Amino acid sequence: MARLLRAATWGLVPWRGYCSKSQQGELSEGFVEALKAIVGSPHVSTAAVVREQHGHDESMYRCHPPNAVVWPQNVDQVSRLAALCYGQGVPIIPFGTGTGLEGGVCAMQGGVCINLTHMDRIVKLNSEDFSVVVEPGVTRKALNTHLRDTGLWFPVDPGADASLCGMAATGASGTNTVRYGNMRDNVLNLEVVLPDGRLLHTAGRGRHFRKSAAGYNLTGLFVGSEGTLGLITAATLRLHPSPEATVAATCAFPSVQAAVDSTVNILQAAVPVARIEFLDDVAMDACNRHSKLNCAVAPTLFLEFHGSEQALAEQLQRTEEITRNNRASHFSWAKEAEERSRLWAARHNAWYAILALRPGCKGYSTDVCVPISRLPEILVQTKGDLKASGLTGAIVGHVGDGNFHCILSVNPNDAEELHRVKAFSEQLGRQALALHGTCTGEHGIGLGKRQLLQEEVGTVGMETMQQLKAMLDPRNLMNPGKVI
């Protein structure tokens, strides 16, 4: 039994304070000096505390630190670093803000962590073409601050203030996806340093067209590749006009089924909702406490609508009719910017609110995505499974596109509890696959979902991915141990 429990911890413990020894051994003094020759001594560190900081993300996977961390200042330095590491057989791990949730930055074989945050320029704004070029250190909030007076914005908004190139690497999405799409829909071009140091522009240098039938979709290949195929050093992103008017709303429901039925009905009625988020009763209770809200403790939808004043009036009327038919209560509209911001800040802080329900514990989050028509079925089932598991957690989700998350508060020193977390997560992933969905809508595969990926895409799918990986990274040095 003890052996089973040790296996069940699946790399989740000990918590971050433990730094495992590298499987690759230490880097030679000469190699470290070569790194310094490229980026300068102040931009290379082998200090244990720095390496540990770069050996984990926001997930519960144990810390696997790199042997060294470097901070390049430009794409030429990134290219030279990659060529050096590749020539010497040293693994390369790209690092942005470290906000991932699937262990994507863990240095499973040691190596060099390339922290790209010092490359933080907004390179070029093409306002007439609704596009912008950013370096990997630019975060989504920094970009939207820069765009504030242009009448444009970038809508993809994962909960954290993640780096935009990191968001491209993980295929991120967020609360606005139902109307504006995810990163795959909003990346027009990528500048990528390949594992051997060569520079690739996935749609051609400087190009920022909206569509193309020219050859293979190389941009799509690198979006969601999780640092396993190359280092993204610039992204050309699609921008959107800022809405003329915005209204948010919340409404509570007597059951999970009623809330999710409303979601499906709103989408089937072709209401152009910009955001439609679900929080179960546990999540609402946590958000009330953490963010000082006064919402009903019940399954709840957070909605937002963008458009002209006239269009919004029609959208609001239709949505209220639909939700009332599904027995909604406590319906509340928020038109003022401050009030809307307060609601969405509470939604984005749901992670911290749920962790606060169990002080001293750590967070674990998993996500799946299913076709909209199967959403009520899986959410009701998941709510029951979560209760049956005895775990402390809540369900939140971007239900407008069929994606939801289970956020669990977990004692990382309790092997039996971690075993239940693993069992619950795998069961949820397989339920999504059985309903023709995916094991992850936005978190990515990382370390924890490689088996589920194989079940999702099948033998031929995995073989094709492995062939692509082997072609671009024949020495398997780009973020090894992730995805495949």
Coordinates of C-alpha atoms in Angstrom, one line a residue:
M1 CA 0.0 0.0 0.0
A2 CA 2.8 2.4 0.9
R3 CA 4.4 1.7 -2.6
L4 CA 1.1 2.5 -4.2
L5 CA 0.7 5.8 -2.4
R6 CA 4.3 6.8 -3.3
A7 CA 3.5 6.1 -6.9
A8 CA 0.3 8.0 -6.6
T9 CA 2.0 11.3 -5.7
W10 CA 2.9 11.5 -9.4
G11 CA 5.6 14.2 -8.8
L12 CA 3.4 16.4 -6.8
V13 CA 5.4 16.4 -3.6
P14 CA 7.5 17.5 -1.9
W15 CA 6.3 21.1 -2.4
R16 CA 8.4 23.8 -4.1
G17 CA 11.0 24.1 -1.3
Y18 CA 12.7 20.9 -2.5
C19 CA 15.0 21.1 -5.4
S20 CA 15.8 17.8 -7.0
K21 CA 19.2 17.0 -8.3
S22 CA 19.6 17.4 -12.0
Q23 CA 19.8 14.2 -14.1
Q24 CA 22.4 15.9 -16.3
G25 CA 24.9 16.8 -13.6
E26 CA 26.5 20.2 -13.3
L27 CA 27.5 22.4 -16.2
S28 CA 31.2 22.7 -16.8
E29 CA 32.8 26.0 -15.8
G30 CA 33.8 26.5 -19.5
F31 CA 30.2 26.2 -20.6
V32 CA 28.9 28.7 -18.0
E33 CA 31.6 31.1 -19.2
A34 CA 30.4 30.6 -22.8
L35 CA 26.9 31.5 -21.7
K36 CA 28.3 34.7 -20.0
A37 CA 30.2 35.6 -23.2
I38 CA 26.9 35.7 -25.1
V39 CA 24.6 37.6 -22.7
G40 CA 27.1 39.1 -20.2
S41 CA 27.9 37.9 -16.7
P42 CA 25.1 39.8 -14.9
H43 CA 22.6 37.9 -17.0
V44 CA 23.7 34.4 -16.0
S45 CA 23.0 32.8 -12.7
T46 CA 23.8 29.4 -11.2
A47 CA 22.6 30.4 -7.7
A48 CA 20.4 27.7 -6.1
V49 CA 17.6 30.1 -5.1
V50 CA 17.4 31.5 -8.7
R51 CA 17.5 28.0 -10.2
E52 CA 14.7 26.8 -7.8
Q53 CA 12.6 29.8 -8.7
H54 CA 12.8 28.7 -12.3
G55 CA 12.2 25.0 -11.6
H56 CA 8.4 25.2 -11.1
D57 CA 5.3 27.0 -12.2
E58 CA 2.0 27.5 -10.3
S59 CA 1.3 23.8 -10.5
M60 CA 1.9 21.2 -7.7
Y61 CA 4.6 19.4 -9.6
R62 CA 7.8 19.2 -7.6
C63 CA 10.6 21.6 -8.3
H64 CA 13.1 20.4 -11.0
P65 CA 15.6 23.2 -11.3
P66 CA 17.8 23.9 -14.3
N67 CA 21.5 24.0 -14.0
A68 CA 21.7 27.7 -15.0
V69 CA 19.4 30.6 -15.8
V70 CA 20.1 33.1 -18.5
W71 CA 18.4 36.4 -19.5
P72 CA 19.0 37.2 -23.2
Q73 CA 18.3 40.8 -24.3
N74 CA 17.6 40.2 -28.0
V75 CA 16.8 37.6 -30.5
D76 CA 20.4 37.3 -31.7
Q77 CA 21.5 36.3 -28.2
V78 CA 18.6 33.7 -28.0
S79 CA 19.8 32.2 -31.3
R80 CA 23.4 32.0 -30.1
L81 CA 22.3 30.5 -26.8
A82 CA 20.3 27.8 -28.5
A83 CA 23.1 27.0 -30.9
L84 CA 25.5 26.7 -28.0
C85 CA 23.3 24.5 -25.9
Y86 CA 22.3 22.3 -28.9
G87 CA 25.9 21.8 -30.0
Q88 CA 26.8 20.7 -26.5
G89 CA 23.7 18.5 -25.9
V90 CA 22.4 20.7 -23.1
P91 CA 18.6 20.8 -22.6
I92 CA 16.8 24.2 -23.2
I93 CA 13.8 25.3 -21.2
P94 CA 12.0 28.5 -22.2
F95 CA 10.6 30.6 -19.3
G96 CA 8.1 33.5 -19.3
T97 CA 6.2 34.5 -16.2
G98 CA 6.0 31.0 -14.7
T99 CA 2.2 31.1 -14.4
G100 CA 1.5 27.7 -16.1
L101 CA -0.5 25.0 -14.4
E102 CA 1.0 21.8 -15.8
G103 CA 4.6 21.8 -14.9
G104 CA 5.7 23.1 -18.2
V105 CA 8.9 24.8 -17.0
C106 CA 10.2 22.0 -14.9
A107 CA 13.8 21.1 -16.0
M108 CA 13.3 17.4 -15.9
Q109 CA 16.8 16.8 -17.2
G110 CA 18.5 19.9 -16.0
G111 CA 20.0 22.2 -18.6
V112 CA 19.7 25.9 -19.2
C113 CA 16.5 27.9 -18.5
I114 CA 16.2 30.8 -21.0
N115 CA 14.2 33.5 -19.2
L116 CA 12.8 35.8 -21.9
T117 CA 11.3 38.5 -19.7
H118 CA 14.0 41.1 -20.5
M119 CA 12.9 41.2 -24.1
D120 CA 9.8 43.3 -23.4
R121 CA 9.4 45.7 -26.3
I122 CA 6.2 46.4 -28.2
V123 CA 8.0 46.3 -31.5
K124 CA 5.4 47.6 -33.9
L125 CA 1.7 48.7 -33.8
N126 CA -0.2 48.4 -37.0
S127 CA -3.4 50.1 -35.9
E128 CA -5.0 50.4 -39.4
D129 CA -4.4 46.6 -39.8
F130 CA -5.5 45.7 -36.3
S131 CA -2.2 44.0 -35.4
V132 CA 0.8 44.4 -33.1
V133 CA 4.2 42.8 -32.8
V134 CA 5.4 42.0 -29.2
E135 CA 8.5 40.5 -27.7
P136 CA 8.1 37.6 -25.2
G137 CA 8.5 39.8 -22.1
V138 CA 5.3 41.8 -22.8
T139 CA 2.3 40.7 -20.7
R140 CA -1.3 41.0 -21.7
K141 CA -2.0 43.8 -19.2
A142 CA 1.1 45.8 -20.4
L143 CA -0.1 45.5 -24.0
N144 CA -3.6 46.7 -23.2
T145 CA -2.3 49.6 -21.2
H146 CA -0.2 50.6 -24.2
L147 CA -3.3 50.3 -26.4
R148 CA -5.6 52.3 -24.1
D149 CA -5.8 55.4 -26.3
T150 CA -5.9 53.7 -29.6
G151 CA -9.5 52.3 -29.6
L152 CA -8.0 48.8 -29.8
W153 CA -7.5 46.0 -27.3
F154 CA -6.2 42.4 -27.0
P155 CA -9.0 40.3 -25.5
V156 CA -7.4 36.9 -24.6
D157 CA -7.3 37.0 -20.8
P158 CA -6.1 34.0 -18.8
G159 CA -6.5 34.6 -15.1
A160 CA -2.8 35.5 -14.6
D161 CA -1.0 38.4 -16.2
A162 CA 0.9 36.0 -18.4
S163 CA 3.4 36.9 -21.1
L164 CA 1.8 37.0 -24.5
C165 CA 4.4 34.7 -26.2
G166 CA 4.0 32.3 -23.3
M167 CA 0.3 32.4 -23.9
A168 CA 1.0 31.5 -27.5
A169 CA 3.3 28.7 -26.5
T170 CA 0.6 27.2 -24.3
G171 CA -2.4 27.9 -26.5
A172 CA -4.0 30.0 -23.8
S173 CA -7.6 31.4 -23.7
G174 CA -9.8 33.0 -21.1
T175 CA -13.1 34.6 -20.3
N176 CA -13.5 36.4 -23.7
T177 CA -13.0 33.3 -25.8
V178 CA -16.6 32.7 -26.6
R179 CA -16.7 35.9 -28.7
Y180 CA -13.0 36.7 -29.6
G181 CA -11.4 33.3 -29.7
N182 CA -8.3 31.9 -28.0
M183 CA -4.6 32.4 -28.9
R184 CA -4.8 30.1 -31.9
D185 CA -7.4 32.5 -33.4
N186 CA -5.4 35.6 -32.5
V187 CA -1.8 34.8 -33.5
L188 CA -0.9 35.9 -37.0
N189 CA 2.8 35.3 -37.1
L190 CA 5.6 34.1 -34.8
E191 CA 9.3 34.6 -34.8
V192 CA 10.8 31.4 -33.5
V193 CA 14.4 30.4 -32.6
L194 CA 14.6 26.7 -33.6
P195 CA 16.5 24.3 -31.3
D196 CA 19.7 24.6 -33.3
G197 CA 19.6 28.4 -33.3
R198 CA 18.1 29.0 -36.8
L199 CA 15.5 31.8 -37.0
L200 CA 12.0 31.0 -38.4
H201 CA 9.2 33.4 -39.2
T202 CA 6.2 31.1 -39.4
A203 CA 4.2 33.3 -41.8
G204 CA 7.1 35.0 -43.4
R205 CA 9.2 37.9 -42.1
G206 CA 7.0 41.0 -41.3
R207 CA 3.8 39.5 -42.6
H208 CA 0.5 40.1 -40.8
F209 CA -2.3 39.1 -43.1
R210 CA -5.6 37.7 -41.7
K211 CA -5.8 34.5 -43.8
S212 CA -3.6 32.5 -46.2
A213 CA -3.7 29.3 -48.2
A214 CA 0.1 29.3 -48.7
G215 CA 1.5 26.0 -47.6
Y216 CA 1.4 24.4 -44.1
N217 CA 0.2 26.3 -41.1
L218 CA 3.5 26.7 -39.3
T219 CA 2.1 29.3 -37.0
G220 CA -0.5 26.9 -35.8
L221 CA 2.2 24.3 -35.3
F222 CA 4.0 26.4 -32.7
V223 CA 0.9 27.8 -30.9
G224 CA 0.4 25.3 -28.1
S225 CA 3.7 23.5 -28.6
E226 CA 4.7 24.3 -25.0
G227 CA 8.3 25.1 -25.7
T228 CA 9.1 21.7 -27.1
L229 CA 9.8 22.8 -30.7
G230 CA 11.5 26.2 -30.3
L231 CA 11.7 29.5 -28.4
I232 CA 9.1 32.1 -29.4
T233 CA 10.9 35.5 -29.5
A234 CA 8.2 37.6 -31.1
A235 CA 4.5 37.3 -31.8
T236 CA 2.3 39.2 -34.2
L237 CA -1.1 39.4 -32.7
R238 CA -4.6 40.3 -33.9
L239 CA -6.2 43.3 -32.2
H240 CA -9.9 44.1 -31.9
P241 CA -11.9 47.4 -31.7
S242 CA -12.8 48.4 -28.2
P243 CA -16.6 47.9 -27.7
E244 CA -18.7 51.0 -27.8
A245 CA -20.6 49.9 -24.7
T246 CA -20.3 47.1 -22.2
V247 CA -22.7 45.6 -19.6
A248 CA -22.1 42.8 -17.2
A249 CA -24.6 40.7 -15.3
T250 CA -24.8 38.0 -12.7
C251 CA -27.6 35.6 -12.0
A252 CA -28.0 32.6 -9.6
F253 CA -29.7 29.3 -10.3
P254 CA -31.2 26.5 -8.2
S255 CA -28.9 23.9 -9.7
V256 CA -25.9 23.3 -11.9
Q257 CA -28.2 21.8 -14.6
A258 CA -30.3 25.0 -14.7
A259 CA -27.2 27.3 -15.0
V260 CA -25.6 25.3 -17.8
D261 CA -28.9 24.8 -19.6
S262 CA -29.1 28.6 -19.7
T263 CA -25.6 28.8 -21.2
V264 CA -26.6 26.4 -24.0
N265 CA -29.9 28.2 -24.6
I266 CA -28.2 31.6 -24.9
L267 CA -25.7 30.3 -27.4
Q268 CA -28.4 28.5 -29.4
A269 CA -30.4 31.7 -29.5
A270 CA -27.3 33.4 -31.2
V271 CA -27.0 36.0 -28.5
P272 CA -23.5 37.5 -29.2
V273 CA -22.4 37.2 -25.6
A274 CA -18.8 38.3 -25.0
R275 CA -18.3 36.4 -21.7
I276 CA -20.3 33.7 -20.0
E277 CA -18.6 32.2 -16.9
F278 CA -19.9 29.6 -14.5
L279 CA -19.1 29.3 -10.8
D280 CA -20.6 26.6 -8.6
D281 CA -21.9 27.3 -5.1
V282 CA -18.5 26.6 -3.5
A283 CA -16.8 29.0 -5.8
M284 CA -19.4 31.7 -5.2
D285 CA -19.1 31.3 -1.4
A286 CA -15.3 31.6 -1.7
C287 CA -15.5 34.6 -4.0
N288 CA -18.0 36.3 -1.6
R289 CA -15.5 35.9 1.2
H290 CA -12.3 36.7 -0.6
S291 CA -13.5 39.6 -2.9
K292 CA -16.2 41.0 -0.5
L293 CA -19.1 40.3 -2.9
N294 CA -22.7 39.8 -1.8
C295 CA -23.9 37.3 -4.4
A296 CA -26.2 34.3 -3.7
V297 CA -24.3 31.2 -2.7
A298 CA -25.6 29.1 -5.6
P299 CA -24.5 28.0 -9.1
T300 CA -24.0 31.4 -10.8
L301 CA -23.4 32.8 -14.3
F302 CA -21.3 35.9 -14.9
L303 CA -22.1 37.4 -18.3
E304 CA -20.8 40.3 -20.3
F305 CA -22.1 41.9 -23.5
H306 CA -20.3 44.2 -25.9
G307 CA -21.8 46.4 -28.7
S308 CA -23.8 49.5 -29.3
E309 CA -26.3 50.8 -26.8
Q310 CA -29.2 49.6 -29.0
A311 CA -27.7 46.1 -29.6
L312 CA -27.0 45.7 -25.9
A313 CA -30.6 46.4 -24.9
E314 CA -31.8 43.6 -27.2
Q315 CA -29.1 41.2 -25.9
L316 CA -29.9 41.9 -22.3
Q317 CA -33.7 41.4 -22.8
R318 CA -33.2 38.1 -24.6
T319 CA -30.7 36.8 -22.1
E320 CA -32.9 37.7 -19.1
E321 CA -35.9 35.9 -20.7
I322 CA -33.8 32.8 -21.3
T323 CA -32.4 32.7 -17.7
R324 CA -35.8 33.4 -16.2
N325 CA -37.1 30.4 -18.1
N326 CA -34.4 28.4 -16.3
R327 CA -35.5 29.7 -12.9
A328 CA -32.7 32.3 -12.5
S329 CA -32.8 34.6 -9.5
H330 CA -30.8 37.4 -8.0
F331 CA -30.4 38.9 -11.5
S332 CA -28.1 41.9 -11.3
W333 CA -26.8 44.2 -14.1
A334 CA -23.5 46.1 -13.8
K335 CA -23.1 49.0 -16.3
E336 CA -20.5 51.2 -14.6
A337 CA -16.8 50.3 -15.3
E338 CA -15.9 50.2 -11.6
E339 CA -18.6 47.7 -10.8
R340 CA -17.8 45.5 -13.8
S341 CA -14.2 45.5 -12.9
R342 CA -15.0 44.4 -9.4
L343 CA -17.0 41.5 -10.7
W344 CA -14.4 40.3 -13.1
A345 CA -11.6 40.8 -10.6
A346 CA -13.5 38.4 -8.3
R347 CA -13.8 35.9 -11.1
H348 CA -10.1 36.1 -12.0
N349 CA -9.2 35.8 -8.3
A350 CA -11.3 32.6 -7.9
W351 CA -8.1 30.6 -7.6
Y352 CA -6.9 32.5 -4.6
A353 CA -10.4 32.5 -3.1
I354 CA -10.7 28.8 -3.3
L355 CA -7.3 28.3 -1.8
A356 CA -8.3 30.5 1.1
L357 CA -11.0 28.0 2.0
R358 CA -8.3 25.7 3.4
P359 CA -5.4 27.8 4.8
G360 CA -2.0 26.1 4.5
C361 CA -2.9 24.0 1.6
K362 CA -1.8 24.3 -2.1
G363 CA -3.8 24.6 -5.3
Y364 CA -4.3 22.1 -8.0
S365 CA -6.3 22.9 -11.1
T366 CA -7.3 20.7 -14.1
D367 CA -9.4 21.6 -17.1
V368 CA -11.3 19.9 -19.9
C369 CA -13.4 21.0 -22.8
V370 CA -16.4 19.3 -24.4
P371 CA -18.9 20.1 -27.2
I372 CA -21.5 22.6 -25.9
S373 CA -24.3 20.1 -26.1
R374 CA -22.5 17.8 -23.7
L375 CA -21.7 20.5 -21.2
P376 CA -24.7 20.0 -18.9
E377 CA -24.1 16.3 -18.7
I378 CA -20.4 16.5 -17.7
L379 CA -20.8 19.4 -15.3
V380 CA -23.6 17.7 -13.3
Q381 CA -21.5 14.5 -13.3
T382 CA -18.3 16.3 -12.2
K383 CA -20.1 18.1 -9.4
G384 CA -21.3 14.7 -8.1
D385 CA -17.9 13.1 -8.5
L386 CA -16.2 16.0 -6.7
K387 CA -18.5 15.6 -3.7
A388 CA -18.0 11.8 -3.7
S389 CA -14.2 12.2 -3.8
G390 CA -14.1 14.0 -0.4
L391 CA -11.8 16.7 -1.9
T392 CA -12.1 20.4 -1.2
G393 CA -12.7 22.2 -4.4
A394 CA -14.9 24.1 -6.8
I395 CA -15.9 24.2 -10.4
V396 CA -15.4 27.4 -12.5
G397 CA -15.5 27.6 -16.2
H398 CA -15.5 29.4 -19.5
V399 CA -18.7 27.6 -20.3
G400 CA -19.5 29.6 -23.4
D401 CA -16.9 27.5 -25.2
G402 CA -17.4 24.3 -23.3
N403 CA -14.3 24.7 -21.1
F404 CA -14.3 24.4 -17.3
H405 CA -11.9 23.9 -14.5
C406 CA -11.8 22.1 -11.2
I407 CA -9.8 24.0 -8.6
L408 CA -8.8 21.8 -5.6
S409 CA -7.2 22.8 -2.3
V410 CA -4.8 20.0 -1.4
N411 CA -2.5 19.0 1.4
P412 CA 0.7 18.3 -0.5
N413 CA 2.0 16.2 2.4
D414 CA -0.9 13.8 2.4
A415 CA -0.1 10.9 -0.1
E416 CA -3.6 9.4 0.2
E417 CA -5.3 12.7 -0.6
L418 CA -2.9 13.2 -3.6
H419 CA -3.9 9.7 -4.8
R420 CA -7.6 10.9 -4.8
V421 CA -6.6 14.1 -6.7
K422 CA -4.9 12.0 -9.4
A423 CA -7.8 9.6 -9.7
F424 CA -10.3 12.4 -9.9
S425 CA -8.3 14.3 -12.5
E426 CA -7.8 11.3 -14.7
Q427 CA -11.5 10.3 -14.4
L428 CA -12.5 13.8 -15.5
G429 CA -10.2 13.8 -18.4
R430 CA -11.5 10.4 -19.6
Q431 CA -15.1 11.5 -19.1
A432 CA -14.4 14.5 -21.4
L433 CA -12.8 12.2 -24.0
A434 CA -15.9 9.9 -23.9
L435 CA -18.1 12.9 -24.7
H436 CA -15.9 13.7 -27.8
G437 CA -14.1 16.5 -25.9
T438 CA -10.5 17.2 -25.0
C439 CA -8.5 16.5 -21.9
T440 CA -7.4 20.1 -21.7
G441 CA -9.0 23.2 -23.1
E442 CA -6.3 25.7 -22.2
H443 CA -3.8 24.5 -19.5
G444 CA -1.9 22.3 -21.9
I445 CA -0.4 18.8 -21.5
G446 CA 2.9 19.6 -19.7
L447 CA 3.9 16.7 -17.4
G448 CA 0.6 15.4 -16.2
K449 CA -1.6 14.7 -19.2
R450 CA 0.7 12.9 -21.6
Q451 CA -1.2 9.6 -21.3
L452 CA -4.5 11.4 -21.8
L453 CA -3.2 13.0 -24.9
Q454 CA -2.3 9.6 -26.3
E455 CA -5.8 8.4 -25.6
E456 CA -7.2 11.5 -27.2
V457 CA -5.3 11.6 -30.5
G458 CA -4.6 7.9 -30.9
T459 CA -1.6 6.0 -32.0
V460 CA -1.3 7.6 -35.4
G461 CA -1.7 11.0 -33.9
M462 CA 1.0 10.5 -31.4
E463 CA 3.4 9.0 -34.0
T464 CA 2.8 12.1 -36.2
M465 CA 3.6 14.4 -33.3
Q466 CA 6.7 12.4 -32.4
Q467 CA 7.9 12.6 -36.0
L468 CA 7.4 16.4 -36.1
K469 CA 9.3 16.7 -32.8
A470 CA 12.1 14.5 -34.1
M471 CA 12.4 16.5 -37.3
L472 CA 12.7 19.9 -35.5
D473 CA 14.5 18.6 -32.4
P474 CA 16.3 15.4 -33.3
R475 CA 18.4 15.5 -30.1
N476 CA 15.2 16.0 -27.9
L477 CA 16.7 19.0 -26.1
M478 CA 13.8 21.5 -26.2
N479 CA 11.9 21.3 -23.0
P480 CA 12.3 17.5 -22.8
G481 CA 9.8 15.4 -20.9
K482 CA 6.8 17.5 -21.8
V483 CA 3.8 16.8 -24.0
I484 CA 5.2 13.6 -25.7

